[in-house]
mmCIF file of C-alpha atoms and ligand atoms in Angstrom:
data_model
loop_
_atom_site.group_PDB
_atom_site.id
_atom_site.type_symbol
_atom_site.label_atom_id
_atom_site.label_comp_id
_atom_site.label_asym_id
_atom_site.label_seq_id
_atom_site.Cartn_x
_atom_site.Cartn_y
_atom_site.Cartn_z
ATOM 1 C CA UNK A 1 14.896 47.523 -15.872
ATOM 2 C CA UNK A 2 15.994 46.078 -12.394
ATOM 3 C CA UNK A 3 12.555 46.895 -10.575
ATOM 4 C CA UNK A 4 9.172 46.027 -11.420
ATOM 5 C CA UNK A 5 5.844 46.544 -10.527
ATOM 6 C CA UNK A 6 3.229 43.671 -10.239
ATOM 7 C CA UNK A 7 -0.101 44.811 -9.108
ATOM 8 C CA UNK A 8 0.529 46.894 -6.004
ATOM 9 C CA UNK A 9 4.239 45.852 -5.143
ATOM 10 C CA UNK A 10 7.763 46.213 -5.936
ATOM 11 C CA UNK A 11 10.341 43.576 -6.899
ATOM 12 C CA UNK A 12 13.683 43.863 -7.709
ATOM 13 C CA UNK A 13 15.618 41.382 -9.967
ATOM 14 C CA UNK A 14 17.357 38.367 -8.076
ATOM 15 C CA UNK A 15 17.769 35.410 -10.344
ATOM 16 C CA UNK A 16 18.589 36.433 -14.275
ATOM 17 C CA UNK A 17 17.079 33.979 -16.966
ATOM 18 C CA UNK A 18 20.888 33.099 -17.857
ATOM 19 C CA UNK A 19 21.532 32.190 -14.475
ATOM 20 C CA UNK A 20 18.016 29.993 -14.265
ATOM 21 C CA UNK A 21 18.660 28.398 -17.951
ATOM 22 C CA UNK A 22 21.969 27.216 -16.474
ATOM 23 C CA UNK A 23 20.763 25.745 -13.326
ATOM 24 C CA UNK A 24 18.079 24.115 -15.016
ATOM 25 C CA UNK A 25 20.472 22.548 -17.683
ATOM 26 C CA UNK A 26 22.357 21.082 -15.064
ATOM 27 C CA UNK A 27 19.593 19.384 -13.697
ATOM 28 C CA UNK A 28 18.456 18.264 -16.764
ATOM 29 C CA UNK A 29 21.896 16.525 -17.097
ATOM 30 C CA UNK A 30 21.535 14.526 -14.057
ATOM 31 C CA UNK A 31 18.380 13.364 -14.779
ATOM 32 C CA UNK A 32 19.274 12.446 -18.195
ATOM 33 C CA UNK A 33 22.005 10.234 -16.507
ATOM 34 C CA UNK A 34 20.177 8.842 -13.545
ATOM 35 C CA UNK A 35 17.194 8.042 -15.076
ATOM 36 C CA UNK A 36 18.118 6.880 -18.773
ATOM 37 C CA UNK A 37 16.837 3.283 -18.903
ATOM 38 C CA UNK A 38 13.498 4.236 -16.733
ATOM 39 C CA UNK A 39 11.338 6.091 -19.099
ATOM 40 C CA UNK A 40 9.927 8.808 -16.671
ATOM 41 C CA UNK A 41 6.982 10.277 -16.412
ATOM 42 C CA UNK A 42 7.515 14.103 -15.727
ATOM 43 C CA UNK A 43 4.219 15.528 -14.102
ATOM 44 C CA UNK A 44 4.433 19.209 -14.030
ATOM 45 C CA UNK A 45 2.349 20.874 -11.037
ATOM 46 C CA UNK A 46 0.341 23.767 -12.888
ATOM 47 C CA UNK A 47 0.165 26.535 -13.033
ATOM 48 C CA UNK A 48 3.671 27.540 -11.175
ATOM 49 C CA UNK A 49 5.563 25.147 -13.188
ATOM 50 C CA UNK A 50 5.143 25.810 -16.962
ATOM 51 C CA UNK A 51 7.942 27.718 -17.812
ATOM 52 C CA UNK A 52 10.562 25.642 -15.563
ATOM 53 C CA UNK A 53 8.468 22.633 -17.698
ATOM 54 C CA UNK A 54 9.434 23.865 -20.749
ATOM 55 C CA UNK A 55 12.813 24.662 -20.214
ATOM 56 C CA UNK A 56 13.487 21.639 -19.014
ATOM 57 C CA UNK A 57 12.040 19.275 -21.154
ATOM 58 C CA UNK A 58 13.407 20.655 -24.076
ATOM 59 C CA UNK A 59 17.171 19.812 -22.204
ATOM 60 C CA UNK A 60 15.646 15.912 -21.839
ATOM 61 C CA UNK A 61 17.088 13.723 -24.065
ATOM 62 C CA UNK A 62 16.093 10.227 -22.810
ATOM 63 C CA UNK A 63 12.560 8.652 -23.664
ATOM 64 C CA UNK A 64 10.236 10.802 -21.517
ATOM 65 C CA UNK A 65 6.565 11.070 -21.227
ATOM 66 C CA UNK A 66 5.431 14.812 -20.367
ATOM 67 C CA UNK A 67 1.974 15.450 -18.603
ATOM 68 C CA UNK A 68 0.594 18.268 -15.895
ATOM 69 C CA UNK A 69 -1.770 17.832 -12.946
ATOM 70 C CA UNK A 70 -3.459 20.242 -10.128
ATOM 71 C CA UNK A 71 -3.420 20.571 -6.481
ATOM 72 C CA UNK A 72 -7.044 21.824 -5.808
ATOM 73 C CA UNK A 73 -6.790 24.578 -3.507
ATOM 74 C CA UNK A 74 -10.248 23.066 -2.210
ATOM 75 C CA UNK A 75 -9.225 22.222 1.142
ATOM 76 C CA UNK A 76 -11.472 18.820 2.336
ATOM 77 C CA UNK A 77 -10.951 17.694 5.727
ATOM 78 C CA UNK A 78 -9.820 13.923 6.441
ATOM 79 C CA UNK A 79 -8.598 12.955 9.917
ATOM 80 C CA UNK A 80 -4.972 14.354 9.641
ATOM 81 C CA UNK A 81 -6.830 17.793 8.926
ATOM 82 C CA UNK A 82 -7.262 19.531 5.654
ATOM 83 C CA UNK A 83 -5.796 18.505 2.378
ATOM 84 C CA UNK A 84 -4.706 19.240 -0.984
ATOM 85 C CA UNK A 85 -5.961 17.010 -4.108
ATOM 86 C CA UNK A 86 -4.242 15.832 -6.614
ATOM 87 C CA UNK A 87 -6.363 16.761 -10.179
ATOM 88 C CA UNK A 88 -5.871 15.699 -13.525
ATOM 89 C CA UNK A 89 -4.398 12.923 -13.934
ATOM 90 C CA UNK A 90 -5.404 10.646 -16.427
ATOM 91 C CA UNK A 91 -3.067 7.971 -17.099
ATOM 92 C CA UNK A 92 -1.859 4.769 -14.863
ATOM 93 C CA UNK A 93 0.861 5.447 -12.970
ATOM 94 C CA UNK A 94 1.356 2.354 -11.492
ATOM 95 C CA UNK A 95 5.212 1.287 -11.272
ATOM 96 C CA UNK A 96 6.182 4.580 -13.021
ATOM 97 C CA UNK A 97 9.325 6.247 -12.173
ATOM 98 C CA UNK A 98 7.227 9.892 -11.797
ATOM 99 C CA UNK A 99 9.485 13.241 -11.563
ATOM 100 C CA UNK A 100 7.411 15.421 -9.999
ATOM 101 C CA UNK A 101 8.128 19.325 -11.387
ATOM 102 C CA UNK A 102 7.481 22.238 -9.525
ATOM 103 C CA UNK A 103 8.122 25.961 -9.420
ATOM 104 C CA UNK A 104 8.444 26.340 -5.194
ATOM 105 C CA UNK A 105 8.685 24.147 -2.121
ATOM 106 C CA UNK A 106 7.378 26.464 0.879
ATOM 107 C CA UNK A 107 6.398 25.048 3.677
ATOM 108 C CA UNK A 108 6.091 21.493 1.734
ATOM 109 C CA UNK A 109 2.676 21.042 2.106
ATOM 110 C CA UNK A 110 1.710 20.694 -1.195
ATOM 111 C CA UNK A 111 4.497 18.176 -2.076
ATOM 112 C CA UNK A 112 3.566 16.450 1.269
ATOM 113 C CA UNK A 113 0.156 15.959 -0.175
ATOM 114 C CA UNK A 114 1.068 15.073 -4.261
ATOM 115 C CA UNK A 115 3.616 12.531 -2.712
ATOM 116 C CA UNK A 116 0.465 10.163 -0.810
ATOM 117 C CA UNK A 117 -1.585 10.931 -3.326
ATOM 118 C CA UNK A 118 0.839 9.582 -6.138
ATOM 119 C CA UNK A 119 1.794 6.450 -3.784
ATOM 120 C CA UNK A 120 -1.746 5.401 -3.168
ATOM 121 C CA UNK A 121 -1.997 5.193 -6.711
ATOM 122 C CA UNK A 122 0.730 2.789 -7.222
ATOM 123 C CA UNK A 123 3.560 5.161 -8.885
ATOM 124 C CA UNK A 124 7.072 3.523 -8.142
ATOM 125 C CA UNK A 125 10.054 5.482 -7.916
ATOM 126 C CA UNK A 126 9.305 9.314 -7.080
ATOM 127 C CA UNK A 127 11.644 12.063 -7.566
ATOM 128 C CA UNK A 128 10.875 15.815 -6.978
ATOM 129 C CA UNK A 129 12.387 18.355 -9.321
ATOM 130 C CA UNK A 130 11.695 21.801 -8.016
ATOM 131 C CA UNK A 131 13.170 25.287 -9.349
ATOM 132 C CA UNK A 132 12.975 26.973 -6.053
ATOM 133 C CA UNK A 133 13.498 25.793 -2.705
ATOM 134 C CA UNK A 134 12.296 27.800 0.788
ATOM 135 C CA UNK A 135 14.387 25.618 3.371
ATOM 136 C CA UNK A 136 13.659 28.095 6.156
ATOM 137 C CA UNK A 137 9.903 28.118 5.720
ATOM 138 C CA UNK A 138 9.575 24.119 5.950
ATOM 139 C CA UNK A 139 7.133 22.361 8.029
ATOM 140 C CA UNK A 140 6.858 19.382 6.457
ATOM 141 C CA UNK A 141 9.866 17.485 5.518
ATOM 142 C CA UNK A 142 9.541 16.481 1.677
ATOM 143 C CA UNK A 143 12.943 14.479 0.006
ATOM 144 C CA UNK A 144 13.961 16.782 -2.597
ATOM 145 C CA UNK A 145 16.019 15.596 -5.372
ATOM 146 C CA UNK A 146 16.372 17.937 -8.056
ATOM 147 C CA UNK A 147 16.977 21.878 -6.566
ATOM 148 C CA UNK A 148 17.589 24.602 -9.555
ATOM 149 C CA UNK A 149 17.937 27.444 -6.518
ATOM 150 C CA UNK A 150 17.396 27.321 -2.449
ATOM 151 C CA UNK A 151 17.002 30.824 -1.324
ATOM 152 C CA UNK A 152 15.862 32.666 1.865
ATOM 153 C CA UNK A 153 12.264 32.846 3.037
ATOM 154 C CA UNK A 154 11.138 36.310 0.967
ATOM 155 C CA UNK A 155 8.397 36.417 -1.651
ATOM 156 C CA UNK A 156 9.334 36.121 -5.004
ATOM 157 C CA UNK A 157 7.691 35.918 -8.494
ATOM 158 C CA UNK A 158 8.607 35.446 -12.067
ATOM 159 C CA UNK A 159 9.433 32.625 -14.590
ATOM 160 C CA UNK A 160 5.970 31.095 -13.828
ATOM 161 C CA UNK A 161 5.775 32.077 -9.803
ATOM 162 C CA UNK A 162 2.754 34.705 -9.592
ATOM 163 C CA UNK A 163 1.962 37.158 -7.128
ATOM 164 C CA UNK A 164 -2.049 37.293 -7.036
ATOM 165 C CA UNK A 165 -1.994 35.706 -10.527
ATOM 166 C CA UNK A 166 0.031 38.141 -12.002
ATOM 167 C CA UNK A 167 3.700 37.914 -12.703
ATOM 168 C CA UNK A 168 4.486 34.257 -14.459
ATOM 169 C CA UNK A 169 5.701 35.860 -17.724
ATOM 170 C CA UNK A 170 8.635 37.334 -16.542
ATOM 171 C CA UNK A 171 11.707 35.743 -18.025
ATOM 172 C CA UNK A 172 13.683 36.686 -14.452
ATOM 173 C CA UNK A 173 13.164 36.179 -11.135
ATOM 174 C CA UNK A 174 12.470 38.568 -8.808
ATOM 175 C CA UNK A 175 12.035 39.331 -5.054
ATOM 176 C CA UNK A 176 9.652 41.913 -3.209
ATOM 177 C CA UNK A 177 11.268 44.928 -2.525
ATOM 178 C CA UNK A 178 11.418 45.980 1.513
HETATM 179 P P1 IMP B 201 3.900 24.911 -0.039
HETATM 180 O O1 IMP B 201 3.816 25.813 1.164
HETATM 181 O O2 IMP B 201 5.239 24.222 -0.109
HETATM 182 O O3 IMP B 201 2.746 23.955 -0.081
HETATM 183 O O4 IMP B 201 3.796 25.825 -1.323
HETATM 184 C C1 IMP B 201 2.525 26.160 -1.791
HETATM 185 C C2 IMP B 201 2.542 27.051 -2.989
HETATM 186 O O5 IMP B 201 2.726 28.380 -2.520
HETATM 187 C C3 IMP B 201 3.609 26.894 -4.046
HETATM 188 O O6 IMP B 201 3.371 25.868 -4.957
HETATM 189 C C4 IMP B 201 3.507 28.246 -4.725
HETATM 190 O O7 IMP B 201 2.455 28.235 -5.669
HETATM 191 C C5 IMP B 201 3.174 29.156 -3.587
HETATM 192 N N1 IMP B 201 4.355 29.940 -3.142
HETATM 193 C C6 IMP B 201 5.141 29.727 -2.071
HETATM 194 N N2 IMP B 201 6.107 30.652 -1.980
HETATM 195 C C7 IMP B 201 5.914 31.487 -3.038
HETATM 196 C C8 IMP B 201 6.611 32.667 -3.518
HETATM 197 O O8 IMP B 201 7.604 33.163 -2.955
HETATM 198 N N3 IMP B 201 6.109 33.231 -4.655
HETATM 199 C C9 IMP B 201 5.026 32.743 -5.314
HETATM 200 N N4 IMP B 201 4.359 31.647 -4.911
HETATM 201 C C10 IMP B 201 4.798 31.029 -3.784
HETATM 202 MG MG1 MG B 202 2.820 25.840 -7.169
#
């Protein structure tokens, strides 16, 4: 089937599983080339980024430690204005190469936010891995490394991206329907 329903919308298919496996294989070669001698630390952003995670790791072949974090959607205020916090984390960071995985970069807020949070704690070398890429919607400018897919600025779930929660198990992506 080609459209779905999640909750109260339509989506039709845009990115096959085939076509994600392969883009995520390919990033998983670069990084098993660029970063072979600096034991990484690959902090997956939950809950968006499970199943691009999983895939990915399991295309990793270089000594790799795997571990997952939050960005509260509790929204304190500090002087640059509100704020997203980084939760979870339980190990020292300090001088670690980190790749940071994530299912979508939107406006780049939340990366915007992970990236300070991980520097004040001392991480060294940080590299972003992110399935999806919104270039269009950007407002903050966040240096992405690793891109599976950049696509236009429409709504899309699937293969761990949710619409109200729902969604993350499908093995496809897929955009909202007009
Ligand atoms: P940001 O705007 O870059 O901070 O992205 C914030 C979060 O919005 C992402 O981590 C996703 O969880 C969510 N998001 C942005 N665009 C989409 C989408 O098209 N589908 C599902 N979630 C999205
Ligand atoms: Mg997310």
């Amino acid at each position: 089937m080609d459209k779905i329903q999640v909750k109260d919308k339509q989506f039709k298919i845009s990115i096959h599983e085939k076509e994600i496996l392969d883009a995520v294989q390919k990033i998983a070669n670069r990084i098993n080339t660029e970063l072979s001698d600096k034991q990484p630390l690959f902090l997956g952003v939950l809950n968006g980024s499970f199943m691009f995670m999983s895939d990915l790791m399991k295309r990793i072949n270089i000594p790799a430690e795997i571990s997952f974090v939050k960005m509260s959607s509790y929204e304190g205020m500090s002087t640059t204005g509100k704020i997203k916090k980084l939760i979870g984390l339980n190990q020292d960071i300090k001088g670690r190469t980190i790749v940071v995985v994530e299912d979508i970069v939107d406006t780049g807020f939340t990366m915007m936010n992970m990236i300070a949070q991980l520097k004040e704690l001392g991480a060294g070398d940080i590299k972003i891995a992110t399935l999806v890429s919104k270039p269009e919607a950007r407002k903050h400018e966040v240096p992405l490394d690793y891109i599976a897919f950049e696509i236009p600025n429409r709504f899309i779930v699937g293969y761990g991206l949710d619409y109200d929660g729902f969604g993350r198990n499908l093995p496809h992506i897929y955009t909202l329907c007009d």
